[in-house]
Coordinates of C-alpha atoms in Angstrom, one line a residue:
Chain A
X18 CA 0.0 0.0 0.0
X19 CA 2.9 2.3 0.7
X20 CA 3.6 2.6 -3.1
X21 CA 0.0 3.5 -3.7
X22 CA 0.1 6.1 -1.0
X23 CA 3.2 7.7 -2.5
X24 CA 1.6 7.7 -5.9
X25 CA -1.5 9.5 -4.5
X26 CA 0.8 12.0 -2.7
X27 CA 2.6 12.7 -5.9
X28 CA -0.4 12.9 -8.2
X29 CA -2.9 14.5 -5.8
X30 CA -1.0 16.8 -3.4
X31 CA -4.1 18.2 -1.9
X32 CA -5.4 18.7 1.7
X33 CA -7.9 15.9 1.5
X34 CA -5.3 13.3 0.5
X35 CA -3.1 14.1 3.6
X36 CA -5.0 11.5 5.7
X37 CA -4.6 7.8 5.3
X38 CA -8.3 7.1 5.7
X39 CA -8.9 9.4 2.7
X40 CA -6.2 7.6 0.7
X41 CA -7.7 4.3 1.5
X42 CA -11.2 5.5 0.7
X43 CA -9.9 6.9 -2.6
X44 CA -8.4 3.5 -3.6
X45 CA -11.5 1.7 -2.5
X46 CA -13.7 4.1 -4.6
X47 CA -11.5 3.6 -7.6
X48 CA -11.9 -0.1 -7.3
X49 CA -15.5 -0.3 -6.3
X50 CA -17.0 2.2 -8.8
X51 CA -15.9 0.5 -12.0
X52 CA -17.3 -2.8 -10.5
X53 CA -20.6 -1.1 -9.8
X54 CA -20.6 0.5 -13.3
X55 CA -20.1 -2.9 -15.0
X56 CA -22.5 -4.9 -12.9
X57 CA -25.0 -2.0 -12.7
X58 CA -25.1 -1.9 -16.6
X59 CA -26.3 -5.5 -16.6
X60 CA -28.7 -4.9 -13.7
X61 CA -30.4 -2.1 -15.6
X62 CA -30.4 -4.1 -18.8
X63 CA -32.1 -7.0 -17.0
X64 CA -34.5 -4.7 -15.3
X65 CA -33.3 -6.0 -11.9
X66 CA -32.9 -2.7 -10.1
X67 CA -35.5 -3.7 -7.5
X68 CA -33.8 -7.1 -7.1
X69 CA -30.5 -5.6 -6.1
X70 CA -32.3 -3.3 -3.7
X71 CA -33.9 -6.3 -2.0
X72 CA -30.4 -7.9 -1.7
X73 CA -29.2 -4.8 0.0
X74 CA -32.0 -5.0 2.5
X75 CA -31.3 -8.6 3.2
X76 CA -27.8 -7.6 4.5
X77 CA -29.4 -6.6 7.8
X78 CA -30.7 -10.1 8.3
X79 CA -27.2 -11.5 7.4
X80 CA -25.7 -9.3 10.1
X81 CA -28.3 -10.5 12.6
X82 CA -27.5 -14.1 11.8
X83 CA -23.8 -13.3 12.4
X84 CA -24.7 -11.7 15.8
X85 CA -26.7 -14.8 16.8
X86 CA -23.9 -17.1 15.7
X87 CA -21.5 -15.0 17.7
X88 CA -19.1 -14.3 14.8
X89 CA -16.9 -11.1 14.8
X90 CA -16.9 -10.6 11.0
X91 CA -20.4 -10.4 9.6
X92 CA -19.2 -10.8 6.0
X93 CA -19.6 -14.6 5.9
X94 CA -23.1 -14.6 7.5
X95 CA -24.2 -11.7 5.2
X96 CA -22.8 -13.5 2.1
X97 CA -24.3 -16.8 3.1
X98 CA -27.7 -15.3 3.7
X99 CA -27.6 -13.1 0.6
X100 CA -26.8 -16.1 -1.6
X101 CA -29.7 -18.1 -0.2
X102 CA -32.0 -15.1 -0.4
X103 CA -31.0 -14.3 -4.0
X104 CA -31.5 -17.9 -5.2
X105 CA -34.8 -18.1 -3.3
X106 CA -36.1 -15.0 -5.1
X107 CA -34.9 -16.3 -8.4
X108 CA -36.6 -19.7 -7.8
X109 CA -39.9 -18.1 -6.9
X110 CA -39.6 -15.8 -9.9
X111 CA -39.1 -18.8 -12.1
X112 CA -42.3 -20.4 -10.8
X113 CA -44.2 -17.5 -12.3
X114 CA -46.8 -17.4 -9.6
X115 CA -46.8 -13.6 -9.3
X116 CA -45.4 -10.6 -11.0
X117 CA -41.6 -10.0 -10.5
X118 CA -42.1 -6.7 -8.6
X119 CA -44.6 -8.3 -6.2
X120 CA -42.3 -11.2 -5.4
X121 CA -39.2 -9.1 -5.0
X122 CA -41.2 -6.6 -2.9
X123 CA -42.3 -9.5 -0.5
X124 CA -38.7 -10.8 -0.2
X125 CA -37.3 -7.3 0.3
X126 CA -39.7 -6.3 3.1
X127 CA -39.3 -9.7 4.7
X128 CA -35.4 -9.4 4.6
X129 CA -35.5 -5.9 6.1
X130 CA -38.1 -6.6 8.8
X131 CA -36.4 -9.8 9.9
X132 CA -33.1 -8.0 10.2
X133 CA -34.6 -5.2 12.2
X134 CA -36.5 -7.6 14.5
X135 CA -33.4 -9.8 15.1
X136 CA -31.0 -6.9 15.7
X137 CA -33.4 -5.0 18.0
X138 CA -34.2 -8.0 20.2
X139 CA -31.8 -6.8 22.9
X140 CA -32.4 -3.2 22.3
X141 CA -29.1 -2.8 20.5
X142 CA -30.2 -1.8 16.9
X143 CA -28.4 1.5 17.1
X144 CA -25.1 -0.4 17.2
X145 CA -25.7 -1.6 13.7
X146 CA -27.4 1.5 12.3
X147 CA -24.0 2.4 10.7
X148 CA -24.7 -0.3 8.1
X149 CA -27.7 1.7 6.9
X150 CA -25.6 4.5 5.4
X151 CA -22.2 2.8 5.4
X152 CA -18.8 4.5 5.8
X153 CA -16.2 4.2 3.0
X154 CA -13.7 6.1 5.3
X155 CA -13.4 3.0 7.5
X156 CA -12.1 0.8 4.7
X157 CA -8.8 -1.0 5.6
X158 CA -6.0 -2.0 3.3
X159 CA -6.8 -5.8 3.6
X160 CA -10.4 -4.9 2.6
X161 CA -9.1 -3.0 -0.4
X162 CA -7.3 -6.2 -1.5
X163 CA -10.6 -8.0 -1.3
X164 CA -12.2 -5.3 -3.5
X165 CA -9.4 -5.6 -6.0
X166 CA -9.8 -9.4 -6.1
X167 CA -13.5 -9.1 -6.7
X168 CA -13.0 -6.5 -9.4
X169 CA -10.6 -8.8 -11.2
X170 CA -12.8 -11.8 -10.7
X171 CA -15.9 -10.1 -12.2
X172 CA -13.9 -8.8 -15.2
X173 CA -12.6 -12.4 -15.8
X174 CA -16.1 -13.8 -15.3
X175 CA -17.5 -11.2 -17.7
X176 CA -15.2 -12.3 -20.5
X177 CA -16.9 -15.6 -21.2
X178 CA -20.3 -14.8 -19.7
X179 CA -21.1 -11.3 -20.8
X180 CA -22.4 -12.0 -24.3
X181 CA -24.6 -14.9 -23.2
X182 CA -25.9 -12.7 -20.3
X183 CA -26.6 -9.9 -22.8
X184 CA -28.5 -12.2 -25.2
X185 CA -30.5 -13.6 -22.3
X186 CA -31.4 -10.1 -21.2
X187 CA -32.7 -9.3 -24.8
X188 CA -34.9 -12.4 -24.9
X189 CA -34.6 -15.7 -23.0
X190 CA -36.1 -17.8 -25.8
X191 CA -33.8 -16.3 -28.4
X192 CA -30.8 -16.9 -26.1
X193 CA -31.9 -20.5 -25.6
X194 CA -32.0 -21.1 -29.3
X195 CA -28.3 -20.5 -29.4
X196 CA -27.7 -23.2 -26.8
X197 CA -27.3 -20.7 -23.9
X198 CA -28.3 -22.2 -20.6
X199 CA -30.6 -19.4 -19.7
X200 CA -31.5 -20.5 -16.1
X201 CA -27.8 -21.0 -15.3
X202 CA -26.9 -17.5 -16.7
X203 CA -29.7 -16.0 -14.6
X204 CA -28.5 -17.8 -11.4
X205 CA -24.9 -16.9 -12.1
X206 CA -25.8 -13.2 -12.4
X207 CA -27.9 -13.1 -9.2
X208 CA -24.9 -14.7 -7.4
X209 CA -22.5 -12.1 -8.7
X210 CA -24.9 -9.3 -7.7
X211 CA -25.3 -10.9 -4.2
X212 CA -21.6 -11.1 -3.7
X213 CA -20.9 -7.5 -4.8
X214 CA -23.8 -6.0 -2.8
X215 CA -22.8 -7.9 0.4
X216 CA -19.1 -7.2 0.2
X217 CA -19.7 -3.5 -0.4
X218 CA -22.6 -2.9 2.0
X219 CA -20.3 -2.0 5.0
X220 CA -18.9 1.0 3.1
X221 CA -21.8 2.1 0.9
X222 CA -24.8 1.3 3.2
X223 CA -28.0 -0.6 2.9
X224 CA -30.0 2.5 2.0
X225 CA -28.0 3.8 -0.9
X226 CA -26.1 0.8 -2.3
X227 CA -28.7 0.2 -5.0
X228 CA -28.6 3.8 -6.1
X229 CA -24.8 3.5 -6.7
X230 CA -25.5 0.4 -8.8
X231 CA -28.3 1.7 -10.8
X232 CA -27.7 5.5 -11.3
X233 CA -24.5 5.4 -13.4
X234 CA -25.9 2.8 -15.7
X235 CA -29.2 4.6 -16.0
X236 CA -27.4 7.9 -16.7
X237 CA -25.2 6.3 -19.4
X238 CA -28.3 4.7 -21.0
X239 CA -29.8 8.1 -21.5
X240 CA -27.0 8.9 -24.0
X241 CA -25.6 5.6 -25.2
X242 CA -25.8 4.4 -28.8
X243 CA -24.3 0.9 -28.4
X244 CA -23.2 -1.5 -25.7
X245 CA -19.7 -0.1 -25.9
X246 CA -20.7 3.5 -25.2
X247 CA -23.2 2.2 -22.6
X248 CA -20.5 0.4 -20.6
X249 CA -17.8 3.0 -21.0
X250 CA -20.4 5.6 -19.8
X251 CA -21.6 3.5 -16.9
X252 CA -18.0 2.9 -15.7
X253 CA -16.9 6.5 -16.3
X254 CA -19.9 8.1 -14.6
X255 CA -19.6 5.7 -11.7
X256 CA -15.9 6.6 -11.2
X257 CA -16.5 10.3 -11.6
X258 CA -19.4 10.2 -9.2
X259 CA -17.3 8.2 -6.7
X260 CA -14.2 10.3 -6.7
X261 CA -15.9 13.7 -6.9
X262 CA -18.5 12.6 -4.2
X263 CA -15.7 11.5 -1.9
X264 CA -13.8 14.8 -2.3
X265 CA -17.0 16.8 -1.8
X266 CA -18.0 14.9 1.3
X267 CA -14.6 15.7 2.8
X268 CA -15.1 19.5 2.3
X269 CA -18.8 19.5 3.1
X270 CA -18.4 17.2 6.1
X271 CA -21.1 14.9 4.8
X272 CA -21.5 11.1 4.5
X273 CA -19.4 9.9 1.6
X274 CA -21.9 7.3 0.3
X275 CA -24.8 9.8 0.2
X276 CA -22.7 12.5 -1.5
X277 CA -21.5 10.0 -4.2
X278 CA -25.1 9.0 -4.9
X279 CA -26.1 12.7 -5.1
X280 CA -23.4 13.4 -7.7
X281 CA -24.5 10.4 -9.7
X282 CA -28.1 11.6 -9.4
X283 CA -27.2 15.0 -10.8
X284 CA -25.3 13.4 -13.7
X285 CA -28.4 11.2 -14.3
X286 CA -30.7 14.3 -14.6
X287 CA -28.2 16.1 -16.8
X288 CA -27.9 13.1 -19.2
X289 CA -31.6 12.8 -19.2
X290 CA -32.1 16.4 -20.3
X291 CA -29.3 16.1 -22.9
X292 CA -30.9 12.9 -24.2
X293 CA -34.3 14.6 -24.5
X294 CA -32.8 17.5 -26.4
X295 CA -30.6 15.5 -28.8
X296 CA -33.2 12.9 -29.7
Chain B
X1 CA -22.5 -21.8 -45.2
X2 CA -22.7 -25.6 -45.5
X3 CA -25.8 -27.5 -46.3
X4 CA -27.8 -28.9 -43.4
X5 CA -29.3 -32.3 -44.0
X6 CA -30.5 -32.8 -40.4
X7 CA -33.9 -34.3 -39.5
X8 CA -35.8 -34.0 -36.3
X9 CA -37.7 -36.9 -34.7
X10 CA -40.2 -36.1 -31.9
X11 CA -41.5 -39.2 -30.1
X12 CA -44.2 -39.4 -27.4
X13 CA -43.6 -35.9 -26.3
X14 CA -45.8 -34.7 -23.4
X15 CA -45.7 -31.4 -21.5
X16 CA -47.6 -30.9 -18.2
X17 CA -48.2 -27.7 -16.3
X18 CA -49.5 -28.7 -12.9
X19 CA -52.3 -31.2 -13.5
X20 CA -52.9 -29.8 -17.1
X21 CA -51.5 -31.8 -20.0
X22 CA -50.7 -29.1 -22.5
X23 CA -49.1 -31.5 -25.0
X24 CA -49.9 -35.2 -25.0
X25 CA -48.0 -38.0 -26.8
X26 CA -46.9 -35.9 -29.8
X27 CA -45.1 -37.8 -32.5
X28 CA -43.6 -35.8 -35.4
X29 CA -40.9 -36.0 -38.0
X30 CA -39.4 -33.1 -39.9
X31 CA -36.9 -33.9 -42.6
X32 CA -34.2 -31.8 -44.2
X33 CA -35.6 -29.5 -46.9
X34 CA -39.1 -29.6 -45.5
X35 CA -41.1 -26.5 -44.4
X36 CA -43.5 -28.0 -42.0
X37 CA -46.4 -25.8 -41.1
X38 CA -47.6 -26.3 -37.5
X39 CA -51.3 -25.2 -37.4
X40 CA -53.9 -25.3 -34.7
X41 CA -56.3 -23.1 -32.8
X42 CA -55.1 -20.8 -30.0
X43 CA -54.0 -22.8 -27.0
X44 CA -53.4 -25.9 -29.1
X45 CA -49.8 -26.2 -27.7
X46 CA -47.9 -24.8 -30.7
X47 CA -45.8 -22.4 -28.7
X48 CA -45.3 -25.0 -26.0
X49 CA -43.9 -27.4 -28.6
X50 CA -41.5 -24.7 -29.8
X51 CA -40.4 -24.0 -26.2
X52 CA -39.8 -27.7 -25.7
X53 CA -37.7 -27.8 -28.9
X54 CA -35.7 -24.8 -27.5
X55 CA -35.2 -26.6 -24.2
X56 CA -37.1 -23.9 -22.3
X57 CA -39.5 -26.2 -20.6
X58 CA -39.3 -29.7 -19.1
X59 CA -41.0 -32.4 -21.1
X60 CA -41.4 -36.2 -21.2
X61 CA -40.6 -38.1 -24.4
X62 CA -37.8 -37.6 -26.8
X63 CA -36.7 -34.9 -29.2
X64 CA -33.8 -36.2 -31.4
X65 CA -31.8 -34.6 -34.1
X66 CA -30.1 -36.8 -36.7
X67 CA -27.4 -36.0 -39.3
X68 CA -27.6 -37.4 -42.8
X69 CA -25.7 -40.5 -41.7
X70 CA -28.4 -41.2 -39.2
X71 CA -26.2 -40.3 -36.2
X72 CA -27.6 -38.3 -33.3
X73 CA -26.7 -34.7 -33.1
X74 CA -26.2 -34.1 -29.4
X75 CA -26.1 -30.3 -29.3
X76 CA -28.2 -29.1 -32.2
X77 CA -28.1 -25.5 -33.3
X78 CA -31.5 -24.0 -33.6
X79 CA -32.4 -20.8 -35.5
X80 CA -35.4 -19.2 -34.0
X81 CA -37.5 -16.3 -35.3
X82 CA -40.1 -15.4 -32.7
X83 CA -43.5 -13.8 -33.3
X84 CA -42.9 -10.5 -31.7
X85 CA -39.6 -10.2 -30.0
X86 CA -40.5 -9.0 -26.5
X87 CA -37.6 -6.9 -25.3
X88 CA -36.8 -3.6 -23.7
X89 CA -37.0 -1.1 -26.6
X90 CA -34.8 1.3 -24.8
X91 CA -31.9 -1.2 -24.6
X92 CA -28.6 0.2 -26.1
X93 CA -27.9 -3.1 -27.8
X94 CA -27.3 -2.5 -31.5
X95 CA -27.8 -4.9 -34.4
X96 CA -24.0 -5.4 -34.6
X97 CA -23.9 -6.1 -30.8
X98 CA -26.6 -8.8 -31.2
X99 CA -25.2 -10.4 -34.4
X100 CA -21.6 -10.4 -33.1
X101 CA -22.5 -11.6 -29.5
X102 CA -23.0 -15.2 -30.5
X103 CA -19.6 -15.7 -32.1
X104 CA -17.3 -13.3 -30.3
X105 CA -15.1 -14.6 -27.5
X106 CA -14.9 -11.3 -25.7
X107 CA -17.7 -9.0 -24.4
X108 CA -19.2 -7.0 -27.3
X109 CA -18.4 -3.8 -25.4
X110 CA -14.7 -4.5 -26.1
X111 CA -15.7 -3.6 -29.7
X112 CA -16.3 -5.7 -32.8
X113 CA -13.5 -7.1 -34.8
X114 CA -13.5 -6.1 -38.4
X115 CA -14.0 -9.7 -39.6
X116 CA -16.9 -10.2 -37.2
X117 CA -18.5 -7.0 -38.4
X118 CA -18.1 -8.0 -42.0
X119 CA -19.6 -11.4 -41.3
X120 CA -22.6 -9.6 -39.7
X121 CA -22.9 -7.2 -42.6
X122 CA -22.8 -10.1 -45.2
X123 CA -25.5 -11.9 -43.2
X124 CA -27.7 -8.9 -43.3
X125 CA -27.1 -8.6 -47.1
X126 CA -28.0 -12.3 -47.4
X127 CA -31.4 -11.7 -45.8
X128 CA -32.0 -8.6 -47.9
X129 CA -31.3 -6.0 -45.2
X130 CA -29.2 -2.9 -45.4
X131 CA -25.8 -3.4 -43.7
X132 CA -26.2 0.1 -42.3
X133 CA -28.6 -1.5 -39.8
X134 CA -25.6 -2.7 -37.9
X135 CA -25.3 0.7 -36.3
X136 CA -29.0 0.9 -35.3
X137 CA -30.3 0.1 -31.9
X138 CA -32.7 -2.8 -31.8
X139 CA -35.5 -0.7 -30.4
X140 CA -35.4 1.7 -33.4
X141 CA -35.9 -1.0 -36.0
X142 CA -39.2 -1.3 -38.0
X143 CA -41.2 -4.6 -37.9
X144 CA -39.8 -5.7 -41.2
X145 CA -36.2 -4.7 -40.3
X146 CA -36.5 -6.6 -37.1
X147 CA -37.7 -9.8 -38.7
X148 CA -34.8 -9.7 -41.2
X149 CA -32.3 -9.1 -38.3
X150 CA -33.8 -12.0 -36.4
X151 CA -33.6 -14.2 -39.5
X152 CA -30.0 -13.2 -39.9
X153 CA -29.3 -14.0 -36.3
X154 CA -31.1 -17.4 -36.7
X155 CA -29.0 -18.3 -39.7
X156 CA -25.6 -17.9 -38.1
X157 CA -24.2 -20.4 -37.2
X158 CA -25.9 -22.6 -39.7
X159 CA -29.0 -24.0 -37.8
X160 CA -29.9 -27.7 -37.7
X161 CA -33.5 -26.6 -37.5
X162 CA -35.2 -23.3 -38.2
X163 CA -38.2 -22.4 -36.1
X164 CA -40.4 -19.6 -37.4
X165 CA -43.1 -18.6 -34.9
X166 CA -45.7 -16.4 -36.6
X167 CA -42.6 -14.6 -38.1
X168 CA -44.5 -12.0 -40.1
X169 CA -47.1 -10.8 -37.6
X170 CA -45.5 -7.4 -37.4
X171 CA -44.7 -7.0 -41.0
X172 CA -46.6 -5.3 -43.9
X173 CA -48.0 -7.3 -46.8
X174 CA -45.0 -6.6 -49.1
X175 CA -42.6 -7.5 -46.3
X176 CA -44.5 -10.8 -45.7
X177 CA -44.0 -11.9 -49.4
X178 CA -40.3 -10.9 -49.2
X179 CA -39.8 -12.7 -45.9
X180 CA -41.3 -16.0 -47.1
X181 CA -39.4 -15.8 -50.4
X182 CA -36.3 -15.5 -48.4
X183 CA -37.1 -18.4 -46.2
X184 CA -37.9 -20.5 -49.3
X185 CA -34.6 -19.6 -50.9
X186 CA -32.7 -20.5 -47.7
X187 CA -34.5 -23.8 -47.6
X188 CA -33.6 -24.5 -51.2
X189 CA -30.0 -23.4 -50.6
X190 CA -29.2 -25.0 -47.3
X191 CA -31.8 -27.8 -47.1
X192 CA -32.5 -27.1 -43.4
X193 CA -35.7 -28.4 -41.9
X194 CA -38.1 -25.6 -41.1
X195 CA -41.0 -25.6 -38.7
X196 CA -43.4 -22.7 -39.4
X197 CA -46.1 -21.7 -37.0
X198 CA -48.7 -19.6 -38.8
X199 CA -52.4 -18.7 -38.4
X200 CA -52.5 -17.6 -41.9
X201 CA -53.6 -20.6 -43.9
X202 CA -52.9 -18.9 -47.2
X203 CA -49.2 -18.6 -46.2
X204 CA -49.2 -22.2 -45.2
X205 CA -50.7 -23.3 -48.5
X206 CA -48.2 -21.1 -50.5
X207 CA -45.0 -21.8 -48.6
X208 CA -45.2 -25.0 -46.6
X209 CA -44.2 -28.4 -48.0
X210 CA -46.1 -30.4 -45.4
X211 CA -48.4 -29.6 -42.4
X212 CA -49.3 -30.9 -38.9
X213 CA -52.5 -30.1 -37.2
X214 CA -52.0 -29.9 -33.5
X215 CA -54.6 -29.8 -30.7
X216 CA -52.7 -30.9 -27.7
X217 CA -51.7 -33.9 -29.8
X218 CA -51.2 -34.4 -33.5
X219 CA -54.6 -34.7 -35.1
X220 CA -53.5 -34.9 -38.7
X221 CA -50.1 -34.9 -40.4
X222 CA -49.1 -35.1 -44.0
X223 CA -49.1 -33.0 -47.2
X224 CA -50.6 -29.5 -46.9
X225 CA -53.5 -30.6 -49.1
X226 CA -54.3 -33.7 -47.1
X227 CA -54.3 -31.8 -43.8
X228 CA -56.3 -28.8 -45.2
X229 CA -59.2 -31.0 -46.5
X230 CA -59.2 -33.4 -43.6
X231 CA -62.3 -33.7 -41.3
X232 CA -60.0 -32.9 -38.3
X233 CA -59.2 -29.5 -39.9
X234 CA -62.9 -28.9 -40.4
X235 CA -63.6 -29.8 -36.8
X236 CA -60.9 -27.6 -35.3
X237 CA -61.5 -24.5 -37.5
X238 CA -65.1 -25.0 -38.5
X239 CA -64.1 -24.3 -42.1
X240 CA -64.9 -26.1 -45.3
X241 CA -61.5 -26.0 -47.0
X242 CA -60.7 -27.2 -50.4
X243 CA -57.2 -27.9 -51.7
X244 CA -55.4 -25.3 -53.6
X245 CA -56.2 -25.2 -57.3
X246 CA -59.5 -27.0 -56.8
X247 CA -61.5 -24.1 -55.5
X248 CA -60.9 -20.9 -53.5
X249 CA -60.5 -21.6 -49.8
X250 CA -63.2 -20.1 -47.6

């Protein structure tokens, strides 16, 4: 990490980079935002914005299970619960018994309510309320290594699976005609989303994680003319929002996650207006 | 593109949804070079049969593909042109993205290699579409353009079976004639078996080489003429049909 710190000091000799927690946060943002841009682009393509929101809500229950099991690191319990939760939603969706928004809504509220009930059982919910808004400034070097590993893993996974996922998102029957195992692709994608949401929730927060996934992709979609410009836009907007939001939060004294999302929201509305005018 | 001399054998195929039997003991053969029209009333199970062929729903029975030597083709390639492609019309996916996606090793957002783009352009030319369509987003295509793009997508790689599910429902009259002329020429050129689902019996009469009347099971199968004038056809559609050339169909 020392080399990275030196590079930051050399390239960004500003007041806000004087602190190690800001340097760590900057590196984390630079790793997490392209990841969110890439995966968010597919979430928006698959109309799964509500699904990733539900996964974020389920994190509270994952934490509660970790508390009940007496573990110190809640990541494993959150990840375990999120994977089961995501695959359950996917299985119920496949059964076609109700509309997707209803099924996801039911799971989302259940995941949130269960988490609140379990965490407030001994009157200690406030201890975990930090997870609601997250804090990127608390990120540690070893956690940054985990983020880097996940970014690399997703990029490597996207190489063979992106095109089949894209064709599945256009039309499942059409994808199946090309021998793509549609159900497997859908399950793979929900697992990827579950992992990313769970790992990032501590720093981004339950309440706004979905905005950070969806807003950059939605903003890019307003202007994009191909999958290439869509992805470049989503990753670019995600990184710009992340870095500028982090800097603004330092000077404004505001929560970094919320500020990042606000910047992304401003970019969304600007691209929306540009898209309206140029079309 | 090589010729395809595959044939499809469907034996004792049944599909259940809960306690409902949507398809029951369907037996069907489609040989290379045939355009087999699948006809039947709404709810007869035509779309279900196509979904079974696409592997989208569980079924009992057997669907087998055979090459000209009579050997089983384990992973057949199916070309599918759906009725109305249901998709998000705001998607940024372009025609080039879609046509290149199936044979590119890397994600399409890496860009399209020149050879892949040329292959997609030549496919579009083959189906009578303007190669400039490559730059257009899927949601901006007209009904006729979309059907040609879907046909181009279905034809690459060379399919062992071409499934056309009401392929011209969103196309104008002139486009319909052109589309079927194209399918007929593809059939003549590549000898692939084609299954055509159509409610328009005049299209069936004009373009199909054989027909199967389906109503949860196969009611009648054979030449288009035999099926059209069969008592089963009359019972299902309540029509008094005459074979082409004998008298106008009513």
